[in-house]
PDB file of N, CA and C in Angstrom:
ATOM      1  N   MET A   1     -82.898  50.761 -18.785  1.00 92.00           N
ATOM      2  CA  MET A   1     -81.699  50.315 -18.723  1.00 92.00           C
ATOM      3  C   MET A   1     -82.078  49.511 -17.035  1.00 92.00           C
ATOM      4  N   LYS A   2     -81.040  48.616 -17.509  1.00 95.00           N
ATOM      5  CA  LYS A   2     -80.585  47.570 -15.879  1.00 95.00           C
ATOM      6  C   LYS A   2     -79.591  48.491 -15.013  1.00 95.00           C
ATOM      7  N   VAL A   3     -80.213  48.157 -14.242  1.00 95.00           N
ATOM      8  CA  VAL A   3     -78.985  49.301 -13.150  1.00 95.00           C
ATOM      9  C   VAL A   3     -78.850  48.152 -11.904  1.00 95.00           C
ATOM     10  N   LEU A   4     -77.518  48.012 -10.903  1.00 95.00           N
ATOM     11  CA  LEU A   4     -77.486  46.960 -10.907  1.00 95.00           C
ATOM     12  C   LEU A   4     -76.711  48.151  -9.727  1.00 95.00           C
ATOM     13  N   LEU A   5     -77.321  47.743  -8.043  1.00 94.00           N
ATOM     14  CA  LEU A   5     -76.870  48.090  -7.263  1.00 94.00           C
ATOM     15  C   LEU A   5     -76.094  46.913  -6.282  1.00 94.00           C
ATOM     16  N   ASP A   6     -74.252  47.901  -6.073  1.00 93.00           N
ATOM     17  CA  ASP A   6     -73.777  46.664  -4.885  1.00 93.00           C
ATOM     18  C   ASP A   6     -74.375  46.116  -4.082  1.00 93.00           C
ATOM     19  N   HIS A   7     -73.361  45.494  -3.150  1.00 88.00           N
ATOM     20  CA  HIS A   7     -74.078  44.975  -1.577  1.00 88.00           C
ATOM     21  C   HIS A   7     -73.706  46.073  -0.729  1.00 88.00           C
ATOM     22  N   ASN A   8     -73.165  46.617  -0.830  1.00 88.00           N
ATOM     23  CA  ASN A   8     -73.314  48.225  -0.005  1.00 88.00           C
ATOM     24  C   ASN A   8     -74.266  48.892   0.409  1.00 88.00           C
ATOM     25  N   ILE A   9     -74.226  48.885  -1.533  1.00 90.00           N
ATOM     26  CA  ILE A   9     -75.788  50.248  -1.324  1.00 90.00           C
ATOM     27  C   ILE A   9     -77.036  49.241  -0.826  1.00 90.00           C
ATOM     28  N   PRO A  10     -77.790  50.756   0.673  1.00 89.00           N
ATOM     29  CA  PRO A  10     -79.523  49.760   1.337  1.00 89.00           C
ATOM     30  C   PRO A  10     -80.193  49.926  -0.486  1.00 89.00           C
ATOM     31  N   HIS A  11     -80.696  48.731   0.152  1.00 86.00           N
ATOM     32  CA  HIS A  11     -81.733  48.306  -0.929  1.00 86.00           C
ATOM     33  C   HIS A  11     -82.999  49.040  -1.142  1.00 86.00           C
ATOM     34  N   GLY A  12     -83.034  49.755  -0.331  1.00 87.00           N
ATOM     35  CA  GLY A  12     -84.103  50.976   0.445  1.00 87.00           C
ATOM     36  C   GLY A  12     -83.863  52.042  -1.540  1.00 87.00           C
ATOM     37  N   LEU A  13     -82.515  52.154  -1.590  1.00 89.00           N
ATOM     38  CA  LEU A  13     -82.302  53.075  -2.228  1.00 89.00           C
ATOM     39  C   LEU A  13     -82.950  53.115  -3.965  1.00 89.00           C
ATOM     40  N   ARG A  14     -82.953  52.204  -4.126  1.00 86.00           N
ATOM     41  CA  ARG A  14     -83.437  51.440  -5.395  1.00 86.00           C
ATOM     42  C   ARG A  14     -84.671  52.348  -5.849  1.00 86.00           C
ATOM     43  N   ASP A  15     -85.649  52.616  -4.950  1.00 87.00           N
ATOM     44  CA  ASP A  15     -86.904  52.913  -4.765  1.00 87.00           C
ATOM     45  C   ASP A  15     -86.812  54.793  -5.373  1.00 87.00           C
ATOM     46  N   HIS A  16     -85.210  54.920  -5.810  1.00 87.00           N
ATOM     47  CA  HIS A  16     -85.129  56.194  -6.074  1.00 87.00           C
ATOM     48  C   HIS A  16     -84.581  56.726  -7.064  1.00 87.00           C
ATOM     49  N   PHE A  17     -84.938  55.732  -8.420  1.00 87.00           N
ATOM     50  CA  PHE A  17     -84.780  55.415  -9.712  1.00 87.00           C
ATOM     51  C   PHE A  17     -85.408  55.582 -10.256  1.00 87.00           C
ATOM     52  N   PRO A  18     -86.161  56.971 -10.698  1.00 81.00           N
ATOM     53  CA  PRO A  18     -86.573  57.574 -11.663  1.00 81.00           C
ATOM     54  C   PRO A  18     -86.631  56.653 -12.838  1.00 81.00           C
ATOM     55  N   GLY A  19     -88.295  56.676 -13.656  1.00 79.00           N
ATOM     56  CA  GLY A  19     -88.060  56.521 -14.915  1.00 79.00           C
ATOM     57  C   GLY A  19     -88.608  54.926 -15.316  1.00 79.00           C
ATOM     58  N   LYS A  20     -87.705  54.414 -15.972  1.00 79.00           N
ATOM     59  CA  LYS A  20     -87.810  53.517 -16.818  1.00 79.00           C
ATOM     60  C   LYS A  20     -86.768  52.497 -16.433  1.00 79.00           C
ATOM     61  N   ARG A  21     -86.469  52.092 -15.386  1.00 86.00           N
ATOM     62  CA  ARG A  21     -85.042  51.748 -14.880  1.00 86.00           C
ATOM     63  C   ARG A  21     -85.312  50.353 -13.951  1.00 86.00           C
ATOM     64  N   GLU A  22     -84.598  48.723 -14.297  1.00 92.00           N
ATOM     65  CA  GLU A  22     -84.760  47.941 -13.656  1.00 92.00           C
ATOM     66  C   GLU A  22     -83.802  47.907 -12.882  1.00 92.00           C
ATOM     67  N   VAL A  23     -83.768  47.716 -11.012  1.00 94.00           N
ATOM     68  CA  VAL A  23     -82.512  48.226 -10.648  1.00 94.00           C
ATOM     69  C   VAL A  23     -82.965  47.183  -9.580  1.00 94.00           C
ATOM     70  N   TYR A  24     -81.432  46.034  -9.730  1.00 95.00           N
ATOM     71  CA  TYR A  24     -81.647  44.645  -8.687  1.00 95.00           C
ATOM     72  C   TYR A  24     -80.279  44.979  -7.854  1.00 95.00           C
ATOM     73  N   THR A  25     -80.695  44.623  -6.764  1.00 93.00           N
ATOM     74  CA  THR A  25     -79.600  44.438  -5.907  1.00 93.00           C
ATOM     75  C   THR A  25     -78.847  43.383  -5.987  1.00 93.00           C
ATOM     76  N   ALA A  26     -77.013  43.370  -6.304  1.00 94.00           N
ATOM     77  CA  ALA A  26     -76.334  41.857  -5.849  1.00 94.00           C
ATOM     78  C   ALA A  26     -77.164  41.080  -4.862  1.00 94.00           C
ATOM     79  N   SER A  27     -77.273  41.608  -4.125  1.00 92.00           N
ATOM     80  CA  SER A  27     -77.698  40.477  -3.148  1.00 92.00           C
ATOM     81  C   SER A  27     -79.640  39.768  -3.493  1.00 92.00           C
ATOM     82  N   ASP A  28     -80.169  40.689  -4.312  1.00 90.00           N
ATOM     83  CA  ASP A  28     -81.270  39.663  -5.118  1.00 90.00           C
ATOM     84  C   ASP A  28     -81.482  39.057  -6.517  1.00 90.00           C
ATOM     85  N   LEU A  29     -79.938  38.955  -7.010  1.00 94.00           N
ATOM     86  CA  LEU A  29     -79.442  38.210  -7.871  1.00 94.00           C
ATOM     87  C   LEU A  29     -78.454  36.403  -7.119  1.00 94.00           C
ATOM     88  N   GLY A  30     -78.033  36.686  -5.931  1.00 93.00           N
ATOM     89  CA  GLY A  30     -77.580  35.581  -4.992  1.00 93.00           C
ATOM     90  C   GLY A  30     -76.348  35.818  -4.814  1.00 93.00           C
ATOM     91  N   TRP A  31     -75.428  37.217  -5.250  1.00 94.00           N
ATOM     92  CA  TRP A  31     -73.634  37.644  -5.911  1.00 94.00           C
ATOM     93  C   TRP A  31     -73.766  38.487  -4.481  1.00 94.00           C
ATOM     94  N   SER A  32     -74.103  37.743  -2.608  1.00 88.00           N
ATOM     95  CA  SER A  32     -73.612  38.932  -2.286  1.00 88.00           C
ATOM     96  C   SER A  32     -72.214  38.773  -1.703  1.00 88.00           C
ATOM     97  N   ALA A  33     -71.683  37.463  -1.642  1.00 90.00           N
ATOM     98  CA  ALA A  33     -70.554  36.803  -0.938  1.00 90.00           C
ATOM     99  C   ALA A  33     -69.662  36.337  -2.208  1.00 90.00           C
ATOM    100  N   CYS A  34     -69.920  37.217  -3.775  1.00 92.00           N
ATOM    101  CA  CYS A  34     -68.919  37.353  -5.253  1.00 92.00           C
ATOM    102  C   CYS A  34     -67.992  39.081  -4.669  1.00 92.00           C
ATOM    103  N   ASP A  35     -66.712  39.052  -4.818  1.00 91.00           N
ATOM    104  CA  ASP A  35     -66.198  39.490  -5.264  1.00 91.00           C
ATOM    105  C   ASP A  35     -66.484  40.955  -6.332  1.00 91.00           C
ATOM    106  N   ASP A  36     -66.245  41.803  -6.057  1.00 89.00           N
ATOM    107  CA  ASP A  36     -66.793  42.660  -7.629  1.00 89.00           C
ATOM    108  C   ASP A  36     -66.379  42.844  -8.915  1.00 89.00           C
ATOM    109  N   SER A  37     -64.467  42.015  -8.824  1.00 91.00           N
ATOM    110  CA  SER A  37     -64.645  41.021 -10.061  1.00 91.00           C
ATOM    111  C   SER A  37     -65.497  40.520 -10.905  1.00 91.00           C
ATOM    112  N   LYS A  38     -65.639  39.728 -10.208  1.00 93.00           N
ATOM    113  CA  LYS A  38     -67.151  38.266  -9.984  1.00 93.00           C
ATOM    114  C   LYS A  38     -68.580  39.089 -10.602  1.00 93.00           C
ATOM    115  N   ILE A  39     -68.757  40.041 -10.007  1.00 94.00           N
ATOM    116  CA  ILE A  39     -69.861  40.501  -9.903  1.00 94.00           C
ATOM    117  C   ILE A  39     -69.686  41.712 -10.984  1.00 94.00           C
ATOM    118  N   LEU A  40     -68.993  42.092 -11.582  1.00 92.00           N
ATOM    119  CA  LEU A  40     -68.938  43.224 -12.651  1.00 92.00           C
ATOM    120  C   LEU A  40     -69.040  42.412 -13.852  1.00 92.00           C
ATOM    121  N   SER A  41     -68.264  40.857 -14.097  1.00 92.00           N
ATOM    122  CA  SER A  41     -68.173  39.757 -14.917  1.00 92.00           C
ATOM    123  C   SER A  41     -69.473  39.478 -15.145  1.00 92.00           C
ATOM    124  N   GLU A  42     -70.078  38.897 -14.220  1.00 94.00           N
ATOM    125  CA  GLU A  42     -71.624  38.224 -14.600  1.00 94.00           C
ATOM    126  C   GLU A  42     -72.414  40.072 -14.756  1.00 94.00           C
ATOM    127  N   ALA A  43     -72.445  40.830 -13.858  1.00 94.00           N
ATOM    128  CA  ALA A  43     -73.279  41.931 -14.747  1.00 94.00           C
ATOM    129  C   ALA A  43     -73.560  42.115 -16.161  1.00 94.00           C
ATOM    130  N   ALA A  44     -72.125  42.053 -16.745  1.00 92.00           N
ATOM    131  CA  ALA A  44     -71.871  42.802 -17.723  1.00 92.00           C
ATOM    132  C   ALA A  44     -72.978  41.755 -18.773  1.00 92.00           C
ATOM    133  N   LYS A  45     -72.481  40.498 -18.281  1.00 94.00           N
ATOM    134  CA  LYS A  45     -73.238  39.034 -19.426  1.00 94.00           C
ATOM    135  C   LYS A  45     -74.874  38.935 -18.669  1.00 94.00           C
ATOM    136  N   GLU A  46     -75.210  39.480 -18.055  1.00 95.00           N
ATOM    137  CA  GLU A  46     -76.817  39.566 -17.911  1.00 95.00           C
ATOM    138  C   GLU A  46     -77.307  40.994 -18.802  1.00 95.00           C
ATOM    139  N   GLY A  47     -76.705  41.908 -19.136  1.00 95.00           N
ATOM    140  CA  GLY A  47     -77.287  42.606 -19.887  1.00 95.00           C
ATOM    141  C   GLY A  47     -77.656  44.285 -18.569  1.00 95.00           C
ATOM    142  N   PHE A  48     -76.636  44.009 -17.693  1.00 96.00           N
ATOM    143  CA  PHE A  48     -77.057  45.485 -17.006  1.00 96.00           C
ATOM    144  C   PHE A  48     -75.582  46.568 -17.558  1.00 96.00           C
ATOM    145  N   GLU A  49     -76.100  47.721 -17.587  1.00 95.00           N
ATOM    146  CA  GLU A  49     -75.810  48.562 -18.277  1.00 95.00           C
ATOM    147  C   GLU A  49     -75.010  49.717 -17.019  1.00 95.00           C
ATOM    148  N   VAL A  50     -75.285  49.965 -15.611  1.00 96.00           N
ATOM    149  CA  VAL A  50     -74.635  50.212 -14.613  1.00 96.00           C
ATOM    150  C   VAL A  50     -74.565  49.806 -13.544  1.00 96.00           C
ATOM    151  N   PHE A  51     -73.286  49.955 -12.924  1.00 95.00           N
ATOM    152  CA  PHE A  51     -73.298  49.433 -11.558  1.00 95.00           C
ATOM    153  C   PHE A  51     -72.550  50.617 -10.556  1.00 95.00           C
ATOM    154  N   VAL A  52     -73.863  50.569  -9.096  1.00 95.00           N
ATOM    155  CA  VAL A  52     -73.592  51.851  -8.313  1.00 95.00           C
ATOM    156  C   VAL A  52     -73.335  51.091  -7.149  1.00 95.00           C
ATOM    157  N   THR A  53     -71.875  50.844  -6.579  1.00 93.00           N
ATOM    158  CA  THR A  53     -70.949  50.904  -5.541  1.00 93.00           C
ATOM    159  C   THR A  53     -71.069  52.224  -4.508  1.00 93.00           C
ATOM    160  N   LEU A  54     -70.844  51.940  -3.562  1.00 92.00           N
ATOM    161  CA  LEU A  54     -69.758  52.877  -2.290  1.00 92.00           C
ATOM    162  C   LEU A  54     -68.247  52.918  -2.728  1.00 92.00           C
ATOM    163  N   ASP A  55     -67.847  51.526  -3.067  1.00 91.00           N
ATOM    164  CA  ASP A  55     -66.061  50.885  -3.038  1.00 91.00           C
ATOM    165  C   ASP A  55     -65.528  52.195  -4.011  1.00 91.00           C
ATOM    166  N   SER A  56     -64.553  53.246  -2.930  1.00 86.00           N
ATOM    167  CA  SER A  56     -64.027  53.713  -4.002  1.00 86.00           C
ATOM    168  C   SER A  56     -63.074  53.598  -3.961  1.00 86.00           C
ATOM    169  N   GLY A  57     -62.402  51.960  -4.194  1.00 88.00           N
ATOM    170  CA  GLY A  57     -61.455  51.996  -3.959  1.00 88.00           C
ATOM    171  C   GLY A  57     -61.740  50.426  -5.766  1.00 88.00           C
ATOM    172  N   ILE A  58     -62.740  50.775  -6.019  1.00 89.00           N
ATOM    173  CA  ILE A  58     -62.445  49.867  -7.639  1.00 89.00           C
ATOM    174  C   ILE A  58     -61.715  50.235  -8.410  1.00 89.00           C
ATOM    175  N   THR A  59     -61.646  51.745  -8.316  1.00 83.00           N
ATOM    176  CA  THR A  59     -60.860  52.078  -9.949  1.00 83.00           C
ATOM    177  C   THR A  59     -59.229  51.391  -9.974  1.00 83.00           C
ATOM    178  N   GLU A  60     -58.949  51.067  -8.433  1.00 84.00           N
ATOM    179  CA  GLU A  60     -56.938  50.187  -8.467  1.00 84.00           C
ATOM    180  C   GLU A  60     -57.623  48.999  -8.722  1.00 84.00           C
ATOM    181  N   GLN A  61     -58.657  48.328  -8.492  1.00 84.00           N
ATOM    182  CA  GLN A  61     -58.838  47.036  -8.093  1.00 84.00           C
ATOM    183  C   GLN A  61     -59.599  46.564  -9.281  1.00 84.00           C
ATOM    184  N   GLN A  62     -59.952  47.436 -10.381  1.00 85.00           N
ATOM    185  CA  GLN A  62     -60.236  46.940 -11.149  1.00 85.00           C
ATOM    186  C   GLN A  62     -60.422  47.601 -12.203  1.00 85.00           C
ATOM    187  N   ALA A  63     -59.868  46.139 -13.713  1.00 79.00           N
ATOM    188  CA  ALA A  63     -59.920  47.589 -14.736  1.00 79.00           C
ATOM    189  C   ALA A  63     -60.623  47.884 -15.973  1.00 79.00           C
ATOM    190  N   LEU A  64     -61.059  49.117 -15.245  1.00 79.00           N
ATOM    191  CA  LEU A  64     -62.351  48.715 -15.898  1.00 79.00           C
ATOM    192  C   LEU A  64     -62.805  49.920 -16.809  1.00 79.00           C
ATOM    193  N   PRO A  65     -61.207  49.882 -17.623  1.00 77.00           N
ATOM    194  CA  PRO A  65     -62.024  50.278 -19.146  1.00 77.00           C
ATOM    195  C   PRO A  65     -62.192  49.437 -20.519  1.00 77.00           C
ATOM    196  N   GLU A  66     -61.332  48.178 -19.388  1.00 80.00           N
ATOM    197  CA  GLU A  66     -62.475  46.896 -20.259  1.00 80.00           C
ATOM    198  C   GLU A  66     -63.429  46.402 -19.753  1.00 80.00           C
ATOM    199  N   ARG A  67     -64.203  46.838 -18.612  1.00 85.00           N
ATOM    200  CA  ARG A  67     -65.150  46.365 -18.324  1.00 85.00           C
ATOM    201  C   ARG A  67     -66.436  46.590 -19.602  1.00 85.00           C
ATOM    202  N   GLU A  68     -67.659  45.818 -19.813  1.00 88.00           N
ATOM    203  CA  GLU A  68     -68.582  46.365 -20.714  1.00 88.00           C
ATOM    204  C   GLU A  68     -69.491  47.120 -20.110  1.00 88.00           C
ATOM    205  N   ILE A  69     -69.017  47.519 -19.277  1.00 93.00           N
ATOM    206  CA  ILE A  69     -70.756  47.507 -17.982  1.00 93.00           C
ATOM    207  C   ILE A  69     -70.164  49.444 -17.204  1.00 93.00           C
ATOM    208  N   GLY A  70     -70.579  50.242 -17.422  1.00 93.00           N
ATOM    209  CA  GLY A  70     -70.817  51.859 -16.692  1.00 93.00           C
ATOM    210  C   GLY A  70     -71.170  51.449 -15.069  1.00 93.00           C
ATOM    211  N   VAL A  71     -69.562  52.441 -14.605  1.00 94.00           N
ATOM    212  CA  VAL A  71     -69.917  52.096 -12.941  1.00 94.00           C
ATOM    213  C   VAL A  71     -70.410  53.370 -12.243  1.00 94.00           C
ATOM    214  N   VAL A  72     -70.988  54.046 -11.520  1.00 95.00           N
ATOM    215  CA  VAL A  72     -71.307  54.793 -11.070  1.00 95.00           C
ATOM    216  C   VAL A  72     -70.530  54.881  -8.931  1.00 95.00           C
ATOM    217  N   VAL A  73     -69.203  55.720  -8.450  1.00 94.00           N
ATOM    218  CA  VAL A  73     -69.364  55.599  -7.672  1.00 94.00           C
ATOM    219  C   VAL A  73     -69.533  56.835  -7.101  1.00 94.00           C
ATOM    220  N   LEU A  74     -70.384  56.108  -5.374  1.00 92.00           N
ATOM    221  CA  LEU A  74     -71.509  56.860  -4.622  1.00 92.00           C
ATOM    222  C   LEU A  74     -69.367  57.173  -3.443  1.00 92.00           C
ATOM    223  N   GLU A  75     -69.500  58.441  -3.268  1.00 91.00           N
ATOM    224  CA  GLU A  75     -68.605  58.999  -2.542  1.00 91.00           C
ATOM    225  C   GLU A  75     -69.147  60.074  -1.543  1.00 91.00           C
ATOM    226  N   VAL A  76     -70.107  59.163  -0.570  1.00 87.00           N
ATOM    227  CA  VAL A  76     -70.595  60.168  -0.522  1.00 87.00           C
ATOM    228  C   VAL A  76     -70.519  59.653   1.605  1.00 87.00           C
ATOM    229  N   HIS A  77     -70.226  60.994   1.754  1.00 83.00           N
ATOM    230  CA  HIS A  77     -69.495  60.688   3.985  1.00 83.00           C
ATOM    231  C   HIS A  77     -70.239  61.872   4.467  1.00 83.00           C
ATOM    232  N   PRO A  78     -70.806  60.749   5.446  1.00 86.00           N
ATOM    233  CA  PRO A  78     -71.361  59.783   6.212  1.00 86.00           C
ATOM    234  C   PRO A  78     -72.009  59.058   5.210  1.00 86.00           C
ATOM    235  N   ALA A  79     -72.124  57.643   4.941  1.00 84.00           N
ATOM    236  CA  ALA A  79     -72.719  57.274   3.631  1.00 84.00           C
ATOM    237  C   ALA A  79     -74.243  56.533   4.233  1.00 84.00           C
ATOM    238  N   THR A  80     -74.842  57.267   4.738  1.00 85.00           N
ATOM    239  CA  THR A  80     -76.046  57.117   5.948  1.00 85.00           C
ATOM    240  C   THR A  80     -77.257  56.921   4.530  1.00 85.00           C
ATOM    241  N   PRO A  81     -78.757  56.391   5.006  1.00 85.00           N
ATOM    242  CA  PRO A  81     -79.641  55.833   3.525  1.00 85.00           C
ATOM    243  C   PRO A  81     -79.371  57.897   3.185  1.00 85.00           C
ATOM    244  N   GLU A  82     -79.673  58.992   3.986  1.00 87.00           N
ATOM    245  CA  GLU A  82     -80.546  59.778   4.183  1.00 87.00           C
ATOM    246  C   GLU A  82     -79.396  60.496   2.914  1.00 87.00           C
ATOM    247  N   HIS A  83     -78.170  60.162   3.620  1.00 88.00           N
ATOM    248  CA  HIS A  83     -77.222  61.217   2.579  1.00 88.00           C
ATOM    249  C   HIS A  83     -76.900  60.991   0.918  1.00 88.00           C
ATOM    250  N   LEU A  84     -77.265  59.171   1.323  1.00 89.00           N
ATOM    251  CA  LEU A  84     -77.409  58.373   0.179  1.00 89.00           C
ATOM    252  C   LEU A  84     -78.180  58.508  -1.150  1.00 89.00           C
ATOM    253  N   LYS A  85     -79.788  59.510  -0.287  1.00 89.00           N
ATOM    254  CA  LYS A  85     -81.041  59.967  -1.269  1.00 89.00           C
ATOM    255  C   LYS A  85     -80.695  61.083  -1.732  1.00 89.00           C
ATOM    256  N   GLU A  86     -80.337  62.297  -0.954  1.00 89.00           N
ATOM    257  CA  GLU A  86     -79.747  62.407  -1.328  1.00 89.00           C
ATOM    258  C   GLU A  86     -78.962  63.614  -2.276  1.00 89.00           C
ATOM    259  N   ALA A  87     -78.310  62.447  -2.304  1.00 90.00           N
ATOM    260  CA  ALA A  87     -76.930  62.468  -4.254  1.00 90.00           C
ATOM    261  C   ALA A  87     -78.149  61.832  -5.737  1.00 90.00           C
ATOM    262  N   MET A  88     -78.822  61.217  -4.695  1.00 90.00           N
ATOM    263  CA  MET A  88     -79.590  60.366  -5.727  1.00 90.00           C
ATOM    264  C   MET A  88     -80.328  61.359  -7.229  1.00 90.00           C
ATOM    265  N   PRO A  89     -80.200  62.517  -7.490  1.00 90.00           N
ATOM    266  CA  PRO A  89     -80.314  63.152  -8.640  1.00 90.00           C
ATOM    267  C   PRO A  89     -79.318  62.988  -9.680  1.00 90.00           C
ATOM    268  N   LEU A  90     -78.375  63.278  -8.847  1.00 91.00           N
ATOM    269  CA  LEU A  90     -76.570  63.579  -9.433  1.00 91.00           C
ATOM    270  C   LEU A  90     -76.581  61.909  -9.929  1.00 91.00           C
ATOM    271  N   VAL A  91     -76.727  60.639  -9.339  1.00 92.00           N
ATOM    272  CA  VAL A  91     -76.597  59.599  -9.930  1.00 92.00           C
ATOM    273  C   VAL A  91     -77.252  59.323 -11.368  1.00 92.00           C
ATOM    274  N   THR A  92     -78.564  60.147 -10.925  1.00 90.00           N
ATOM    275  CA  THR A  92     -80.425  59.427 -12.049  1.00 90.00           C
ATOM    276  C   THR A  92     -79.680  60.238 -13.198  1.00 90.00           C
ATOM    277  N   GLU A  93     -78.795  61.601 -13.209  1.00 91.00           N
ATOM    278  CA  GLU A  93     -78.418  62.194 -14.040  1.00 91.00           C
ATOM    279  C   GLU A  93     -77.366  61.736 -14.799  1.00 91.00           C
ATOM    280  N   SER A  94     -76.865  60.947 -14.285  1.00 91.00           N
ATOM    281  CA  SER A  94     -75.237  60.623 -15.038  1.00 91.00           C
ATOM    282  C   SER A  94     -75.270  59.166 -15.748  1.00 91.00           C
ATOM    283  N   LEU A  95     -76.944  58.748 -15.087  1.00 91.00           N
ATOM    284  CA  LEU A  95     -76.894  56.903 -16.138  1.00 91.00           C
ATOM    285  C   LEU A  95     -76.892  57.151 -17.509  1.00 91.00           C
ATOM    286  N   ALA A  96     -77.142  57.720 -17.997  1.00 91.00           N
ATOM    287  CA  ALA A  96     -77.478  57.632 -19.303  1.00 91.00           C
ATOM    288  C   ALA A  96     -75.980  57.327 -20.014  1.00 91.00           C
ATOM    289  N   GLU A  97     -75.442  58.330 -19.410  1.00 93.00           N
ATOM    290  CA  GLU A  97     -74.107  59.183 -20.488  1.00 93.00           C
ATOM    291  C   GLU A  97     -72.841  58.018 -19.401  1.00 93.00           C
ATOM    292  N   THR A  98     -72.603  57.093 -18.126  1.00 92.00           N
ATOM    293  CA  THR A  98     -71.989  56.480 -17.889  1.00 92.00           C
ATOM    294  C   THR A  98     -72.594  54.756 -18.530  1.00 92.00           C
ATOM    295  N   ALA A  99     -73.419  55.062 -18.970  1.00 92.00           N
ATOM    296  CA  ALA A  99     -73.784  52.982 -19.743  1.00 92.00           C
ATOM    297  C   ALA A  99     -73.311  53.147 -21.090  1.00 92.00           C
ATOM    298  N   GLU A 100     -73.518  54.218 -21.808  1.00 92.00           N
ATOM    299  CA  GLU A 100     -73.708  54.730 -22.913  1.00 92.00           C
ATOM    300  C   GLU A 100     -71.757  54.453 -23.203  1.00 92.00           C
ATOM    301  N   GLU A 101     -71.006  55.180 -22.322  1.00 91.00           N
ATOM    302  CA  GLU A 101     -69.896  55.365 -23.168  1.00 91.00           C
ATOM    303  C   GLU A 101     -68.758  54.027 -21.547  1.00 91.00           C
ATOM    304  N   ASN A 102     -70.050  53.157 -21.576  1.00 90.00           N
ATOM    305  CA  ASN A 102     -69.239  51.664 -20.395  1.00 90.00           C
ATOM    306  C   ASN A 102     -67.837  52.689 -19.339  1.00 90.00           C
ATOM    307  N   GLY A 103     -68.740  53.968 -18.552  1.00 90.00           N
ATOM    308  CA  GLY A 103     -67.569  54.743 -18.420  1.00 90.00           C
ATOM    309  C   GLY A 103     -66.816  54.883 -16.694  1.00 90.00           C
ATOM    310  N   LEU A 104     -66.205  55.759 -16.136  1.00 90.00           N
ATOM    311  CA  LEU A 104     -67.047  55.925 -14.609  1.00 90.00           C
ATOM    312  C   LEU A 104     -67.637  57.156 -14.201  1.00 90.00           C
ATOM    313  N   THR A 105     -68.070  57.654 -13.706  1.00 91.00           N
ATOM    314  CA  THR A 105     -68.692  58.496 -12.554  1.00 91.00           C
ATOM    315  C   THR A 105     -68.635  58.482 -11.212  1.00 91.00           C
ATOM    316  N   ILE A 106     -67.435  59.760 -10.825  1.00 91.00           N
ATOM    317  CA  ILE A 106     -67.905  59.560  -9.371  1.00 91.00           C
ATOM    318  C   ILE A 106     -68.713  60.247  -8.850  1.00 91.00           C
ATOM    319  N   VAL A 107     -69.780  60.322  -7.793  1.00 91.00           N
ATOM    320  CA  VAL A 107     -70.545  61.422  -7.239  1.00 91.00           C
ATOM    321  C   VAL A 107     -70.263  61.131  -5.710  1.00 91.00           C
ATOM    322  N   GLY A 108     -70.426  61.921  -4.808  1.00 81.00           N
ATOM    323  CA  GLY A 108     -70.293  63.343  -3.670  1.00 81.00           C
ATOM    324  C   GLY A 108     -69.596  63.455  -3.660  1.00 81.00           C
ATOM    325  N   GLY A 109     -69.024  63.558  -2.347  1.00 54.00           N
ATOM    326  CA  GLY A 109     -68.546  64.166  -1.909  1.00 54.00           C
ATOM    327  C   GLY A 109     -68.952  64.799  -0.401  1.00 54.00           C
ATOM    328  N   GLN A 110     -68.547  65.430   0.773  1.00 45.00           N
ATOM    329  CA  GLN A 110     -68.873  65.770   2.006  1.00 45.00           C
ATOM    330  C   GLN A 110     -70.560  65.816   2.248  1.00 45.00           C
ATOM    331  N   GLN A 111     -71.196  65.635   2.870  1.00 40.00           N
ATOM    332  CA  GLN A 111     -72.451  66.094   3.077  1.00 40.00           C
ATOM    333  C   GLN A 111     -72.227  66.955   4.827  1.00 40.00           C
ATOM    334  N   THR A 112     -73.009  67.809   4.666  1.00 35.00           N
ATOM    335  CA  THR A 112     -72.937  68.772   5.865  1.00 35.00           C
ATOM    336  C   THR A 112     -74.755  68.326   6.834  1.00 35.00           C
TER     337      THR A 112
END
């Protein structure tokens, strides 16, 4: 499974995706300056199955049902690397279904 991390996700988080997953960041691909629309379009063309972002506004900004890629939104507050790592079991649990359905999954909530 090919997973793309938005430029707002810490690069170190890629190490917390278990199994046979190819995990790239938007920066790896030279897409740091691209907006979400361009990233989603390019990612789908490149065969990515899931896009992971911290951008909770993506649901209003993009026509996600029309996209050929699943989206996982991490709503973790505060969005520190430590709290993001704590959310990873829920993220990895949701990847297959999100990819299969080209769906939207929101993971997170207030951390203590």
